[in-house]
Amino acid sequence: MKIVCLDMEGVLVPEIWIAFSEASGIPELRRTTRDEPDYDKLMKFRLGILKEHGLGLKEIQATIAKIDPLPGAREFMDELRTLTQVIILSDTFEQFAKPLMEKLNWPTIFCNSLEAAESGEITGYKMRCEKSKLTTVKALQSIGYDTIAAGDSFNDLGMIRASKAGFLFKSTEQIKKDYPELPAYEEFPDLLNAIKAAL
């Protein structure tokens, strides 16, 4: 029994924080897990910037409402889900993910949650579990699944390397160079073919 685990941002949809950085005109918010491997450090940095500029959940959600999946992502997901079970493992938050899941035809997503005040100020965040992607992949393996994983960032490497088959997708040149043993793809049909071969 096999199950596919996919990252969301940068793989199926554009990076939310980059889109919000552009919408808000705050270049510092462009930093993502491609740039900063320490997620806790990255989120604390982001929350500090939001507080400094008086921005909160409402403003970010307004940007997310305008984000569409990457071209071909919906079709890729639709076809993949006819072949096998698929779970999106993301370090995003429930409050961000819902409109994007609707545009992807409601796949299953495991992600984290934000803590927000009534004013909309984001006061903190709650991670589902430590090293959530790797932990989830290991949990799936412990109940009899072989995992196939794909992602683009530092925080995807654990699940990719722990899986029966793992792929980089739309990753950075640096990550591809640092992990030459991982097959890397740029287009959805190529990734779909690689997953099919691993099923």
PDB file of C-alpha atoms in Angstrom, residues 36-180:
ATOM      1  CA  GLU A  36      15.672  29.683   6.260  1.00  0.00           C
ATOM      2  CA  PRO A  37      15.803  26.023   7.376  1.00  0.00           C
ATOM      3  CA  ASP A  38      14.750  26.891  10.968  1.00  0.00           C
ATOM      4  CA  TYR A  39      10.949  27.231  10.740  1.00  0.00           C
ATOM      5  CA  ASP A  40      10.510  28.566  14.272  1.00  0.00           C
ATOM      6  CA  LYS A  41      13.072  31.298  13.631  1.00  0.00           C
ATOM      7  CA  LEU A  42      11.374  32.137  10.307  1.00  0.00           C
ATOM      8  CA  MET A  43       7.884  32.400  11.845  1.00  0.00           C
ATOM      9  CA  LYS A  44       9.061  34.567  14.740  1.00  0.00           C
ATOM     10  CA  PHE A  45      10.727  36.861  12.203  1.00  0.00           C
ATOM     11  CA  ARG A  46       7.492  37.032  10.147  1.00  0.00           C
ATOM     12  CA  LEU A  47       5.273  37.739  13.162  1.00  0.00           C
ATOM     13  CA  GLY A  48       7.626  40.517  14.263  1.00  0.00           C
ATOM     14  CA  ILE A  49       7.392  42.182  10.836  1.00  0.00           C
ATOM     15  CA  LEU A  50       3.577  41.879  10.804  1.00  0.00           C
ATOM     16  CA  LYS A  51       3.331  43.462  14.252  1.00  0.00           C
ATOM     17  CA  GLU A  52       5.683  46.256  13.268  1.00  0.00           C
ATOM     18  CA  HIS A  53       3.467  47.101  10.260  1.00  0.00           C
ATOM     19  CA  GLY A  54       0.123  46.544  12.005  1.00  0.00           C
ATOM     20  CA  LEU A  55      -0.849  43.721   9.648  1.00  0.00           C
ATOM     21  CA  GLY A  56      -2.793  40.597  10.578  1.00  0.00           C
ATOM     22  CA  LEU A  57      -4.854  37.651   9.471  1.00  0.00           C
ATOM     23  CA  LYS A  58      -7.426  39.639   7.480  1.00  0.00           C
ATOM     24  CA  GLU A  59      -4.800  41.240   5.240  1.00  0.00           C
ATOM     25  CA  ILE A  60      -3.039  37.929   4.559  1.00  0.00           C
ATOM     26  CA  GLN A  61      -6.340  36.145   3.846  1.00  0.00           C
ATOM     27  CA  ALA A  62      -7.281  38.895   1.368  1.00  0.00           C
ATOM     28  CA  THR A  63      -4.055  38.147  -0.530  1.00  0.00           C
ATOM     29  CA  ILE A  64      -4.631  34.370  -0.378  1.00  0.00           C
ATOM     30  CA  ALA A  65      -8.117  34.825  -1.882  1.00  0.00           C
ATOM     31  CA  LYS A  66      -6.400  36.071  -5.068  1.00  0.00           C
ATOM     32  CA  ILE A  67      -3.878  33.205  -5.287  1.00  0.00           C
ATOM     33  CA  ASP A  68      -4.519  30.456  -7.826  1.00  0.00           C
ATOM     34  CA  PRO A  69      -2.809  27.050  -7.921  1.00  0.00           C
ATOM     35  CA  LEU A  70       0.246  26.799 -10.168  1.00  0.00           C
ATOM     36  CA  PRO A  71      -0.691  26.058 -13.798  1.00  0.00           C
ATOM     37  CA  GLY A  72      -1.404  22.331 -14.116  1.00  0.00           C
ATOM     38  CA  ALA A  73      -1.541  21.673 -10.352  1.00  0.00           C
ATOM     39  CA  ARG A  74      -5.288  20.972 -10.204  1.00  0.00           C
ATOM     40  CA  GLU A  75      -5.116  18.550 -13.148  1.00  0.00           C
ATOM     41  CA  PHE A  76      -2.042  16.872 -11.647  1.00  0.00           C
ATOM     42  CA  MET A  77      -3.821  16.394  -8.311  1.00  0.00           C
ATOM     43  CA  ASP A  78      -7.019  15.160  -9.947  1.00  0.00           C
ATOM     44  CA  GLU A  79      -5.155  12.508 -11.936  1.00  0.00           C
ATOM     45  CA  LEU A  80      -2.877  11.503  -9.060  1.00  0.00           C
ATOM     46  CA  ARG A  81      -5.881  10.972  -6.773  1.00  0.00           C
ATOM     47  CA  THR A  82      -7.375   8.496  -9.263  1.00  0.00           C
ATOM     48  CA  LEU A  83      -4.202   6.397  -8.860  1.00  0.00           C
ATOM     49  CA  THR A  84      -3.505   6.472  -5.123  1.00  0.00           C
ATOM     50  CA  GLN A  85      -4.168   8.231  -1.823  1.00  0.00           C
ATOM     51  CA  VAL A  86      -2.583  11.676  -1.512  1.00  0.00           C
ATOM     52  CA  ILE A  87      -1.951  13.846   1.553  1.00  0.00           C
ATOM     53  CA  ILE A  88      -0.597  17.379   1.434  1.00  0.00           C
ATOM     54  CA  LEU A  89       1.864  17.891   4.289  1.00  0.00           C
ATOM     55  CA  SER A  90       2.405  21.591   4.763  1.00  0.00           C
ATOM     56  CA  ASP A  91       3.862  23.954   7.324  1.00  0.00           C
ATOM     57  CA  THR A  92       1.160  26.458   6.382  1.00  0.00           C
ATOM     58  CA  PHE A  93      -1.863  27.102   8.594  1.00  0.00           C
ATOM     59  CA  GLU A  94      -5.514  26.061   8.529  1.00  0.00           C
ATOM     60  CA  GLN A  95      -6.498  29.733   8.336  1.00  0.00           C
ATOM     61  CA  PHE A  96      -4.480  30.085   5.107  1.00  0.00           C
ATOM     62  CA  ALA A  97      -5.128  26.730   3.425  1.00  0.00           C
ATOM     63  CA  LYS A  98      -8.903  26.461   3.037  1.00  0.00           C
ATOM     64  CA  PRO A  99      -9.441  28.663  -0.078  1.00  0.00           C
ATOM     65  CA  LEU A 100      -6.464  26.995  -1.747  1.00  0.00           C
ATOM     66  CA  MET A 101      -7.797  23.500  -0.995  1.00  0.00           C
ATOM     67  CA  GLU A 102     -11.092  24.504  -2.586  1.00  0.00           C
ATOM     68  CA  LYS A 103      -9.250  25.505  -5.778  1.00  0.00           C
ATOM     69  CA  LEU A 104      -7.445  22.119  -5.739  1.00  0.00           C
ATOM     70  CA  ASN A 105     -10.741  20.183  -5.397  1.00  0.00           C
ATOM     71  CA  TRP A 106     -10.470  19.548  -1.630  1.00  0.00           C
ATOM     72  CA  PRO A 107      -7.489  17.212  -1.194  1.00  0.00           C
ATOM     73  CA  THR A 108      -6.563  16.141   2.343  1.00  0.00           C
ATOM     74  CA  ILE A 109      -4.110  18.492   4.057  1.00  0.00           C
ATOM     75  CA  PHE A 110      -2.265  18.160   7.353  1.00  0.00           C
ATOM     76  CA  CYS A 111      -0.996  21.562   8.493  1.00  0.00           C
ATOM     77  CA  ASN A 112      -0.634  23.844  11.517  1.00  0.00           C
ATOM     78  CA  SER A 113      -2.811  26.546  13.068  1.00  0.00           C
ATOM     79  CA  LEU A 114      -2.405  30.207  13.904  1.00  0.00           C
ATOM     80  CA  GLU A 115      -3.337  31.903  17.138  1.00  0.00           C
ATOM     81  CA  ALA A 116      -5.029  35.231  16.493  1.00  0.00           C
ATOM     82  CA  ALA A 117      -6.566  37.922  18.672  1.00  0.00           C
ATOM     83  CA  GLU A 118     -10.081  39.217  17.963  1.00  0.00           C
ATOM     84  CA  SER A 119      -8.443  42.234  16.326  1.00  0.00           C
ATOM     85  CA  GLY A 120      -6.933  39.855  13.742  1.00  0.00           C
ATOM     86  CA  GLU A 121      -3.392  40.279  15.076  1.00  0.00           C
ATOM     87  CA  ILE A 122      -1.529  36.981  14.761  1.00  0.00           C
ATOM     88  CA  THR A 123      -0.221  36.351  18.262  1.00  0.00           C
ATOM     89  CA  GLY A 124       1.402  32.963  17.730  1.00  0.00           C
ATOM     90  CA  TYR A 125       1.155  29.613  16.002  1.00  0.00           C
ATOM     91  CA  LYS A 126       0.719  25.999  16.986  1.00  0.00           C
ATOM     92  CA  MET A 127       2.681  23.330  15.166  1.00  0.00           C
ATOM     93  CA  ARG A 128       0.809  20.055  14.716  1.00  0.00           C
ATOM     94  CA  CYS A 129       3.874  18.138  15.886  1.00  0.00           C
ATOM     95  CA  GLU A 130       7.648  18.489  15.795  1.00  0.00           C
ATOM     96  CA  LYS A 131       9.223  17.975  12.337  1.00  0.00           C
ATOM     97  CA  SER A 132       5.662  17.489  11.133  1.00  0.00           C
ATOM     98  CA  LYS A 133       6.408  16.235   7.618  1.00  0.00           C
ATOM     99  CA  LEU A 134       8.981  13.623   8.636  1.00  0.00           C
ATOM    100  CA  THR A 135       6.954  12.618  11.719  1.00  0.00           C
ATOM    101  CA  THR A 136       3.827  12.112   9.586  1.00  0.00           C
ATOM    102  CA  VAL A 137       5.675  10.071   6.961  1.00  0.00           C
ATOM    103  CA  LYS A 138       7.132   7.828   9.692  1.00  0.00           C
ATOM    104  CA  ALA A 139       3.673   7.459  11.268  1.00  0.00           C
ATOM    105  CA  LEU A 140       2.194   6.421   7.907  1.00  0.00           C
ATOM    106  CA  GLN A 141       5.012   3.917   7.456  1.00  0.00           C
ATOM    107  CA  SER A 142       4.314   2.518  10.935  1.00  0.00           C
ATOM    108  CA  ILE A 143       0.754   1.638   9.874  1.00  0.00           C
ATOM    109  CA  GLY A 144       1.819  -0.203   6.749  1.00  0.00           C
ATOM    110  CA  TYR A 145       2.168   2.439   4.040  1.00  0.00           C
ATOM    111  CA  ASP A 146       5.095   2.938   1.693  1.00  0.00           C
ATOM    112  CA  THR A 147       5.403   6.698   1.224  1.00  0.00           C
ATOM    113  CA  ILE A 148       6.303   8.593  -1.925  1.00  0.00           C
ATOM    114  CA  ALA A 149       7.138  12.241  -1.240  1.00  0.00           C
ATOM    115  CA  ALA A 150       7.843  15.418  -3.193  1.00  0.00           C
ATOM    116  CA  GLY A 151       8.685  18.955  -2.121  1.00  0.00           C
ATOM    117  CA  ASP A 152      10.861  21.953  -2.867  1.00  0.00           C
ATOM    118  CA  SER A 153      12.384  23.225   0.382  1.00  0.00           C
ATOM    119  CA  PHE A 154      14.689  22.416   3.287  1.00  0.00           C
ATOM    120  CA  ASN A 155      11.729  21.379   5.441  1.00  0.00           C
ATOM    121  CA  ASP A 156      10.714  18.748   2.845  1.00  0.00           C
ATOM    122  CA  LEU A 157      14.055  16.933   2.776  1.00  0.00           C
ATOM    123  CA  GLY A 158      13.282  14.750   5.814  1.00  0.00           C
ATOM    124  CA  MET A 159      10.110  13.285   4.332  1.00  0.00           C
ATOM    125  CA  ILE A 160      11.640  12.961   0.866  1.00  0.00           C
ATOM    126  CA  ARG A 161      14.710  11.077   2.090  1.00  0.00           C
ATOM    127  CA  ALA A 162      12.714   8.844   4.466  1.00  0.00           C
ATOM    128  CA  SER A 163      10.306   7.732   1.733  1.00  0.00           C
ATOM    129  CA  LYS A 164      10.429   4.700  -0.564  1.00  0.00           C
ATOM    130  CA  ALA A 165      10.671   7.194  -3.435  1.00  0.00           C
ATOM    131  CA  GLY A 166      11.295  10.915  -3.057  1.00  0.00           C
ATOM    132  CA  PHE A 167      11.551  13.810  -5.477  1.00  0.00           C
ATOM    133  CA  LEU A 168      12.464  17.471  -5.530  1.00  0.00           C
ATOM    134  CA  PHE A 169       9.936  19.564  -7.437  1.00  0.00           C
ATOM    135  CA  LYS A 170      10.458  23.170  -8.520  1.00  0.00           C
ATOM    136  CA  SER A 171      13.289  23.385  -5.986  1.00  0.00           C
ATOM    137  CA  THR A 172      16.209  25.815  -5.822  1.00  0.00           C
ATOM    138  CA  GLU A 173      19.452  25.317  -7.718  1.00  0.00           C
ATOM    139  CA  GLN A 174      21.302  25.197  -4.388  1.00  0.00           C
ATOM    140  CA  ILE A 175      19.141  22.421  -2.904  1.00  0.00           C
ATOM    141  CA  LYS A 176      19.390  20.421  -6.149  1.00  0.00           C
ATOM    142  CA  LYS A 177      23.174  20.849  -6.074  1.00  0.00           C
ATOM    143  CA  ASP A 178      23.419  19.869  -2.392  1.00  0.00           C
ATOM    144  CA  TYR A 179      21.257  16.744  -2.881  1.00  0.00           C
ATOM    145  CA  PRO A 180      22.225  15.415  -6.326  1.00  0.00           C
TER     146      PRO A 180
END
